[in-house]
PDB file of C-alpha atoms in Angstrom:
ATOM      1  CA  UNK A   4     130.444  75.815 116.100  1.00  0.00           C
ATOM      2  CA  UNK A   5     127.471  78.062 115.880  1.00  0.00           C
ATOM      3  CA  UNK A   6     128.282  80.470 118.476  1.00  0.00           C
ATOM      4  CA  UNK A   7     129.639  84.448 118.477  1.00  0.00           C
ATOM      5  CA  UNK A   8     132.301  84.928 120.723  1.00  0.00           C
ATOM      6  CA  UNK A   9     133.010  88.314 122.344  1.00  0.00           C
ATOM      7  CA  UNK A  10     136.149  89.322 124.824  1.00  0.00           C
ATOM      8  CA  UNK A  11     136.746  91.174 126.879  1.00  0.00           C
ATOM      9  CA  UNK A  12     133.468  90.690 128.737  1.00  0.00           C
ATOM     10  CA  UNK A  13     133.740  93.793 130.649  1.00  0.00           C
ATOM     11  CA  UNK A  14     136.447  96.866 129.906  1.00  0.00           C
ATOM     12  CA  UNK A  15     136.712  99.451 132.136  1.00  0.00           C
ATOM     13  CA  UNK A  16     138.927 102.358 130.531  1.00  0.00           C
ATOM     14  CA  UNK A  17     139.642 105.902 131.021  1.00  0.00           C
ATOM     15  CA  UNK A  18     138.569 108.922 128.433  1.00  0.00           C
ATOM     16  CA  UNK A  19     142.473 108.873 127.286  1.00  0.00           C
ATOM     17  CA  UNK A  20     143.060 104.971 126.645  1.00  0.00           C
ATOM     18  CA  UNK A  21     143.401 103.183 123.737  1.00  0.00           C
ATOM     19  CA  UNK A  22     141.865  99.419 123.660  1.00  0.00           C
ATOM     20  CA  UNK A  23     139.742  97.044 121.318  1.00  0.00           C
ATOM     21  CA  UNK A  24     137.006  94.897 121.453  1.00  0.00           C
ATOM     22  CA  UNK A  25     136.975  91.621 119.665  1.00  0.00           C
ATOM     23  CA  UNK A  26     134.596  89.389 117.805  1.00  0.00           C
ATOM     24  CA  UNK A  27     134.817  85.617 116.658  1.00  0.00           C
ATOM     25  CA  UNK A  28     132.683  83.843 114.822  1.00  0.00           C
ATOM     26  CA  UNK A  29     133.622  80.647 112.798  1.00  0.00           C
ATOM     27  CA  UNK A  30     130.167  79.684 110.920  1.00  0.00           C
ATOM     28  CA  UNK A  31     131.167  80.810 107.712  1.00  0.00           C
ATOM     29  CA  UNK A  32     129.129  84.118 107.615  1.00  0.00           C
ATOM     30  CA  UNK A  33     130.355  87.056 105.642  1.00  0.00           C
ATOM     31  CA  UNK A  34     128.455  89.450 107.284  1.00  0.00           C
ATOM     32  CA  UNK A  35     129.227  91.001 110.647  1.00  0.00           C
ATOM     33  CA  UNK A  36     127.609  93.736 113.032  1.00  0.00           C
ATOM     34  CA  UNK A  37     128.837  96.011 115.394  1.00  0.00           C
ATOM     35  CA  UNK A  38     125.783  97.172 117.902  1.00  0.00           C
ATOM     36  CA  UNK A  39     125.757  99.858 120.569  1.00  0.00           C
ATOM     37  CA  UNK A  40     123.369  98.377 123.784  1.00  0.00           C
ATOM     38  CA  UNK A  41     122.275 101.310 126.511  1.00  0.00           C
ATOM     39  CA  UNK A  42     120.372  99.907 129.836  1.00  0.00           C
ATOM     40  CA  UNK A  43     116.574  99.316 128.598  1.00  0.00           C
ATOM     41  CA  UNK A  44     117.123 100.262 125.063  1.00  0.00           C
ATOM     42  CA  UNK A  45     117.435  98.530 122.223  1.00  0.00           C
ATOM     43  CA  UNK A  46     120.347  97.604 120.156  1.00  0.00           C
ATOM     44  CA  UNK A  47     121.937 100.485 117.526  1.00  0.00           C
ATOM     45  CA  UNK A  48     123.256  99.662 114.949  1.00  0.00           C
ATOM     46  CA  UNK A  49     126.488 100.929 113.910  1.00  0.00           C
ATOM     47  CA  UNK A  50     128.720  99.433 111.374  1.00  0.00           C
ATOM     48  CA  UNK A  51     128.190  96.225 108.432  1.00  0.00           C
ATOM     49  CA  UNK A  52     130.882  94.756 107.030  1.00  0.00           C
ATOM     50  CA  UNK A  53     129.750  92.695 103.894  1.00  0.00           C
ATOM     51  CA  UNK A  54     132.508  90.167 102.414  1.00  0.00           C
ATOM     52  CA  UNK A  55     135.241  91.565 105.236  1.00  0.00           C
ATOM     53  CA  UNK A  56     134.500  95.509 103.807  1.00  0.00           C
ATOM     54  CA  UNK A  57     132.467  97.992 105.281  1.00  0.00           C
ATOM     55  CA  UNK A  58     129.678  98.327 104.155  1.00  0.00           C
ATOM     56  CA  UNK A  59     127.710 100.768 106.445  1.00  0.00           C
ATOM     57  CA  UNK A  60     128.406 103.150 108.957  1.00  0.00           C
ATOM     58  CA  UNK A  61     125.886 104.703 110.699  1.00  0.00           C
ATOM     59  CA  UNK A  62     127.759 108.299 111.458  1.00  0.00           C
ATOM     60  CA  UNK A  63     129.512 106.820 114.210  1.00  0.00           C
ATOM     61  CA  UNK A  64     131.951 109.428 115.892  1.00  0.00           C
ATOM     62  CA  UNK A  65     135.425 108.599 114.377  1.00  0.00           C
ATOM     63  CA  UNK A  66     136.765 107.498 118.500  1.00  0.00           C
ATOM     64  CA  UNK A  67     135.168 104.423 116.785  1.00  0.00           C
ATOM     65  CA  UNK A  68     137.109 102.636 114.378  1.00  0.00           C
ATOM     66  CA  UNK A  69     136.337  99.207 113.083  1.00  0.00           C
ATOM     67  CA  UNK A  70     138.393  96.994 111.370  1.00  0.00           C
ATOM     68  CA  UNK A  71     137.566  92.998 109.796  1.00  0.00           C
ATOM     69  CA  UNK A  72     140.991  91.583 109.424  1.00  0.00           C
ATOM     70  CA  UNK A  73     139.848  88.165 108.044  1.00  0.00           C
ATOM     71  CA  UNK A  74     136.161  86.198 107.351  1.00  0.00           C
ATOM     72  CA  UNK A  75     135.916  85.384 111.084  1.00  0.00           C
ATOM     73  CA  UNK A  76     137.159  88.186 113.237  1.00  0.00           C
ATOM     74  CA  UNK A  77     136.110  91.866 113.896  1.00  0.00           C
ATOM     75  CA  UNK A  78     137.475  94.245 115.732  1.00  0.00           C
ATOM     76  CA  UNK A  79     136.439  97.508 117.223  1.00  0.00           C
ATOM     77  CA  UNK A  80     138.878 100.128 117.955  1.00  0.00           C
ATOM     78  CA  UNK A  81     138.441 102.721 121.353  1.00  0.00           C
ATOM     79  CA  UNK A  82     140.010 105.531 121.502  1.00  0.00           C
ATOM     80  CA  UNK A  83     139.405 109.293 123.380  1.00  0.00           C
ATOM     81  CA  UNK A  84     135.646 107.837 124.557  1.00  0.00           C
ATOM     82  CA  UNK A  85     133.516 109.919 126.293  1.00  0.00           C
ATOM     83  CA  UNK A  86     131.289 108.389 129.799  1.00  0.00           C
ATOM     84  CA  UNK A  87     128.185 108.475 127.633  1.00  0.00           C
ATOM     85  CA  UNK A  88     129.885 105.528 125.290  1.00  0.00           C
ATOM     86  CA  UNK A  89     129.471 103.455 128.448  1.00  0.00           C
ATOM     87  CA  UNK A  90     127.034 100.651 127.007  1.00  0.00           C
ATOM     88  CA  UNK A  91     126.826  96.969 126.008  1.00  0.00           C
ATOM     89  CA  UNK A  92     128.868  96.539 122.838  1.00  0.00           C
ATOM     90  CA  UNK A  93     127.174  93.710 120.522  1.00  0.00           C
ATOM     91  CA  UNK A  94     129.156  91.781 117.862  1.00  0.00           C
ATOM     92  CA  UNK A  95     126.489  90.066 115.302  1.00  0.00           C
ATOM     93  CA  UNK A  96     127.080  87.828 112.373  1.00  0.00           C
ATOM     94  CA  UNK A  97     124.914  86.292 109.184  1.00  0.00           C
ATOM     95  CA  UNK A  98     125.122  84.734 105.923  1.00  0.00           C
ATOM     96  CA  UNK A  99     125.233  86.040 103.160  1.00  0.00           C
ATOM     97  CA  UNK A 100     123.899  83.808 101.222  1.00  0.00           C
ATOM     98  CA  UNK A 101     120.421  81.752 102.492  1.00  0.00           C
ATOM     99  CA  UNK A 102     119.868  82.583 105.493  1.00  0.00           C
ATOM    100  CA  UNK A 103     118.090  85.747 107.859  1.00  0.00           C
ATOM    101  CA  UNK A 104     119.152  85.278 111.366  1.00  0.00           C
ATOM    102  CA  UNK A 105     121.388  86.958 112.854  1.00  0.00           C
ATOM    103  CA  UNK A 106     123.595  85.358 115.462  1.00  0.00           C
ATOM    104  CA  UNK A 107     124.458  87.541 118.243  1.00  0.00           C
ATOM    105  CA  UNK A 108     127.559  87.626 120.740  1.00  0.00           C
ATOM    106  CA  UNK A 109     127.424  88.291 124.598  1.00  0.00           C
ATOM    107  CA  UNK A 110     128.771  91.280 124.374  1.00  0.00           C
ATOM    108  CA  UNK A 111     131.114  93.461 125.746  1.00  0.00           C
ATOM    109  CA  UNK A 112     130.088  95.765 128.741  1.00  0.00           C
ATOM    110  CA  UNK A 113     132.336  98.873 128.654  1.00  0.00           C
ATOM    111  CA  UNK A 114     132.233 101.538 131.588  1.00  0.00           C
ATOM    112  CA  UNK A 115     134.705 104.602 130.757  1.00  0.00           C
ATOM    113  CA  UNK A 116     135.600 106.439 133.625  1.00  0.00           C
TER     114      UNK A 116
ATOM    115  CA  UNK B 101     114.030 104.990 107.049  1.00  0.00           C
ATOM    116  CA  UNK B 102     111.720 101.947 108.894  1.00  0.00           C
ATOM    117  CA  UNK B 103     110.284 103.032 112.307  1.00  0.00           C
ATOM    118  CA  UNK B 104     108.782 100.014 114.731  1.00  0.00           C
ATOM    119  CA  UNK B 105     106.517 100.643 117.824  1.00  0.00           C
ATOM    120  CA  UNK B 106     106.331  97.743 120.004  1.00  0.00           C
ATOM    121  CA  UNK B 107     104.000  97.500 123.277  1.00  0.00           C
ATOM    122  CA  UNK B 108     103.464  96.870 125.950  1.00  0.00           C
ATOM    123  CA  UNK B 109     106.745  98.108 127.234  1.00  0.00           C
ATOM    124  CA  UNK B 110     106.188  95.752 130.634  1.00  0.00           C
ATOM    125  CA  UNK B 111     104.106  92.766 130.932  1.00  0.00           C
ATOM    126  CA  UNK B 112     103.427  91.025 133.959  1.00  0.00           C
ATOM    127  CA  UNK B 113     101.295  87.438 133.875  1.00  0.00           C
ATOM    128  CA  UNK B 114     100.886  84.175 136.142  1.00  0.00           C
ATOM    129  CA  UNK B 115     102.566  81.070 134.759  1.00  0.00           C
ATOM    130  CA  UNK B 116     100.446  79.370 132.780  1.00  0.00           C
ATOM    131  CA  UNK B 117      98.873  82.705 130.956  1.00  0.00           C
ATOM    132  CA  UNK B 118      99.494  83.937 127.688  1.00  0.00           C
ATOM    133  CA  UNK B 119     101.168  86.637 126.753  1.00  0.00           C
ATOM    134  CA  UNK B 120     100.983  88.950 123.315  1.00  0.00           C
ATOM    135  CA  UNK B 121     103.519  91.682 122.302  1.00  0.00           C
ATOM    136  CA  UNK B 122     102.553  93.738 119.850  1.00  0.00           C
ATOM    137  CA  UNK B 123     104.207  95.719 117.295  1.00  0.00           C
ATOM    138  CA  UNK B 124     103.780  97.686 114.118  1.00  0.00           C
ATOM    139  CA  UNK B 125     106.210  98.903 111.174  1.00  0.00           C
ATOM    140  CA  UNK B 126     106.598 101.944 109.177  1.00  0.00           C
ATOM    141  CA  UNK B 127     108.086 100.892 105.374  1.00  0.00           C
ATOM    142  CA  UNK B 128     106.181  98.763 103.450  1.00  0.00           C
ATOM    143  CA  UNK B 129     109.234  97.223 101.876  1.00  0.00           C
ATOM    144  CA  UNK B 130     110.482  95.178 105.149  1.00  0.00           C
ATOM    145  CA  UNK B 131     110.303  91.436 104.285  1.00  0.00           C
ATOM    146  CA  UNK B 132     111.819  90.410 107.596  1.00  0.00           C
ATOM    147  CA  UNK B 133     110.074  90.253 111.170  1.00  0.00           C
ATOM    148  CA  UNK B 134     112.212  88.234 113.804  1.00  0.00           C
ATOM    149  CA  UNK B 135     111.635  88.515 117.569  1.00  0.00           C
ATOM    150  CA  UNK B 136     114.908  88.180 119.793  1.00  0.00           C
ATOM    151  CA  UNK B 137     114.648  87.447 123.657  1.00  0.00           C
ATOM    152  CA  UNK B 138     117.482  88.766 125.764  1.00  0.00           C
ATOM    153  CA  UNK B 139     117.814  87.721 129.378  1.00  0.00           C
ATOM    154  CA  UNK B 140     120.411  89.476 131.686  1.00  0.00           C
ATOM    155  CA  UNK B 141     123.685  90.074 130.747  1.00  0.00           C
ATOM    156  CA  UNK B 142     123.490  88.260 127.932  1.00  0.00           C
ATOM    157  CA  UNK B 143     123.519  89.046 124.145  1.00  0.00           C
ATOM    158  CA  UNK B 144     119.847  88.811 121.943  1.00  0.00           C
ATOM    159  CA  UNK B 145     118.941  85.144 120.967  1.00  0.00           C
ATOM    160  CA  UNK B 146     116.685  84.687 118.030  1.00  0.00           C
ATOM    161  CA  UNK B 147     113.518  82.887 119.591  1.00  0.00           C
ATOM    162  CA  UNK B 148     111.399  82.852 116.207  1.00  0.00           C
ATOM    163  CA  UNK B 149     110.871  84.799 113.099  1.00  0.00           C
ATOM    164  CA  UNK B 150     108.301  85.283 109.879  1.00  0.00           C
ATOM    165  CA  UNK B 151     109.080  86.270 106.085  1.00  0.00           C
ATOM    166  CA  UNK B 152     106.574  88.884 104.636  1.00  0.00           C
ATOM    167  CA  UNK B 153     104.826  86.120 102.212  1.00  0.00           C
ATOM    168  CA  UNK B 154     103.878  84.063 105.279  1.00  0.00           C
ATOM    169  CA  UNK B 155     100.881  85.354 107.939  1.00  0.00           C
ATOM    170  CA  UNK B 156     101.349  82.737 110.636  1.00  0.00           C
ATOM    171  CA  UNK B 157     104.182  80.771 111.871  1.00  0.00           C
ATOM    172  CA  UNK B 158     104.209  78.565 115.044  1.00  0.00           C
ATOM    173  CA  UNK B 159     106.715  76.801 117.341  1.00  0.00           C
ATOM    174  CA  UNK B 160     105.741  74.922 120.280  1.00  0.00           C
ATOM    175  CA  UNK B 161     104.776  77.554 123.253  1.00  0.00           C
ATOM    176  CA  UNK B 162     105.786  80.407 120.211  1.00  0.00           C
ATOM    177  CA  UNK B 163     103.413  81.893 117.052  1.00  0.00           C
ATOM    178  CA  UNK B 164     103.774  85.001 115.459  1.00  0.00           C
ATOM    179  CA  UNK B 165     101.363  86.809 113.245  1.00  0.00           C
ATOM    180  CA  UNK B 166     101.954  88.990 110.792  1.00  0.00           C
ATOM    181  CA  UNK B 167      99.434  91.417 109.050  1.00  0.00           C
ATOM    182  CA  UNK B 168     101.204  93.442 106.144  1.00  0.00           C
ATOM    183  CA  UNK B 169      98.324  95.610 105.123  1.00  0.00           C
ATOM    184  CA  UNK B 170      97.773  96.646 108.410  1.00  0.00           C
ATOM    185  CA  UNK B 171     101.889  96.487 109.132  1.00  0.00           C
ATOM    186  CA  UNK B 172     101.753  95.222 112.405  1.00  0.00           C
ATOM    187  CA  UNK B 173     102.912  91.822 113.713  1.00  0.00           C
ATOM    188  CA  UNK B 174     102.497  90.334 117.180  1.00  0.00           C
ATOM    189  CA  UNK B 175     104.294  87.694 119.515  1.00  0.00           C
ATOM    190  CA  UNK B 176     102.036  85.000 121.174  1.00  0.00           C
ATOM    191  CA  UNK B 177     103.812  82.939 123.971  1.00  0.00           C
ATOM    192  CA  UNK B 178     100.911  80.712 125.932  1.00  0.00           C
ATOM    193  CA  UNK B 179     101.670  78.679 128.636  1.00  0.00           C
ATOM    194  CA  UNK B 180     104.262  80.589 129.829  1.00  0.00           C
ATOM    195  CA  UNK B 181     106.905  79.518 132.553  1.00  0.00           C
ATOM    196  CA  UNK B 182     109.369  81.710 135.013  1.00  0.00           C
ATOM    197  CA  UNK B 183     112.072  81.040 132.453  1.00  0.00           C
ATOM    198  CA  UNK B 184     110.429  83.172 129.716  1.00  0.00           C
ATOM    199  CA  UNK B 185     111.084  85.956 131.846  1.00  0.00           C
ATOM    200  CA  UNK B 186     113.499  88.307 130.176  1.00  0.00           C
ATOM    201  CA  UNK B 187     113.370  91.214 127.328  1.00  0.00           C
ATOM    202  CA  UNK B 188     111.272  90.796 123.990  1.00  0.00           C
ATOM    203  CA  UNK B 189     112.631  92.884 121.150  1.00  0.00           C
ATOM    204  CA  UNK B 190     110.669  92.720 117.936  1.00  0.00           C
ATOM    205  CA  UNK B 191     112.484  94.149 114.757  1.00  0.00           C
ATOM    206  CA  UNK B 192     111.714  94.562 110.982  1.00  0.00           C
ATOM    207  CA  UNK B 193     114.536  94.095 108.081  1.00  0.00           C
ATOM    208  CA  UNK B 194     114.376  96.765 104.988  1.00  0.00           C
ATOM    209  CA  UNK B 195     115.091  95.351 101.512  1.00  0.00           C
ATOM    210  CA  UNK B 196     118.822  96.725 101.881  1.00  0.00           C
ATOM    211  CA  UNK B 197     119.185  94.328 105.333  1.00  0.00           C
ATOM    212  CA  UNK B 198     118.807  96.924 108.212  1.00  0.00           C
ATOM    213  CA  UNK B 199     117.465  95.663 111.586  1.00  0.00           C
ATOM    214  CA  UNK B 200     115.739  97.996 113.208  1.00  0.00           C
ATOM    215  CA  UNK B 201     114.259  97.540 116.411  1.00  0.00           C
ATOM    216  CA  UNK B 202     111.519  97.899 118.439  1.00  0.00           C
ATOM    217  CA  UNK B 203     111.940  99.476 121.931  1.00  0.00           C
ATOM    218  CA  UNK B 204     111.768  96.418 124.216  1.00  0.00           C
ATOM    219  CA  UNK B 205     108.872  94.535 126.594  1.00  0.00           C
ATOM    220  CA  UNK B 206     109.592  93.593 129.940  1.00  0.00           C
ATOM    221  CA  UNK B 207     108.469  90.065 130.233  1.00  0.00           C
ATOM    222  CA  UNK B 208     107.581  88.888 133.838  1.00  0.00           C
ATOM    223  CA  UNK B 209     106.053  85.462 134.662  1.00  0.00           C
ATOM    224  CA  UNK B 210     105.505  85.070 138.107  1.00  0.00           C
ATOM    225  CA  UNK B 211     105.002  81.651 139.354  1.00  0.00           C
TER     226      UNK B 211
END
């Protein structure tokens, strides 16, 4: 299985919902992404968890709250988001240990109305 | 922190052409210079990539070049098809493992 998996693929939600985005990867990599995509631009980072902690966060507003349960899942936490969150969210995954790539998911494409 | 400029931000050729996408780095301490293709509605997909001890690395249709004094690296494609239509991102990795990315090129091959 070399693959990222990402679900939903599209969330709509309103400013005063709570809901979560999920990420799946079963490659054995111990270090996982969360990107922010807007149309034409490229992707932002904004947290790294290394060995299932975090490990950076890129002063991302606290509506954002991540969370690595286990080796092989991420989640990412919505909550009070504004209409300029409205982006593709990317889930991203890599060794740790010999290797550079990155492995990218679809992504999640969230509108909040 | 590491700053990369890529152009051009579109690119239009006739299959069959090359095309080159250029882009250039800020910190001299990035060791890492992959270039992701991204086609719509889909996530970025790792088409090729160079390590900062290496000045030339080639995969079929695919090279890249990489010129560390200078800090700038480039993205050949020749003999190019509809399907490589989509968006190039270059990016450079700092010692401590941030990707940061260029700002896109619009790839069209018109048949």
């Amino acid at each position: 299985d070399t693959e990222v998996t990402q679900t939903p693929k599209h969330l709509v939600m309103g400013m005063t919902n709570k809901k979560s985005l999920k990420c799946e990867q079963h490659m054995g990599h111990r270090a996982m992404y969360w990107y922010k995509q807007k149309a034409k631009k490229p992707p932002e980072l904004m947290f790294v968890y290394s060995y299932e902690k975090l490990s950076i966060n890129e002063s991302v507003p606290s509506r954002f709250s991540p969370e690595c349960p286990n080796s092989s899942l991420l989640n990412l936490h919505l909550h009070a988001l504004q209409p300029e969150d409205s982006a593709l969210y990317l889930c991203a995954s890599k060794p740790l240990q010999g290797g550079n790539e990155q492995f990218f998911g679809p992504g999640t494409r969230l509108t909040v109305l | 922190g590491e700053n990369v400029e890529q152009h051009p931000s579109t690119l239009s050729v006739q299959e069959g052409d090359s095309a080159v996408i250029k882009c250039t780095y800020s910190d001299s301490a990035s060791n890492y210079f992959p270039w992701y293709k991204q086609e719509l509605g889909k996530g970025p997909q790792l088409i090729i990539d160079i390590r900062s001890n290496v000045g030339e690395k080639k995969d079929q249709r695919i090279a890249v070049t990489l010129n560390k004094t200078a800090k700038h690296f480039s993205l050949h494609i020749t003999e190019t098809q509809p399907e490589d239509s989509a968006v190039y991102f270059c990016a450079a990795r700092t010692s401590y493992g941030k990707l940061t990315f260029g700002q896109g090129t619009i790839l069209t091959v018109h048949p």
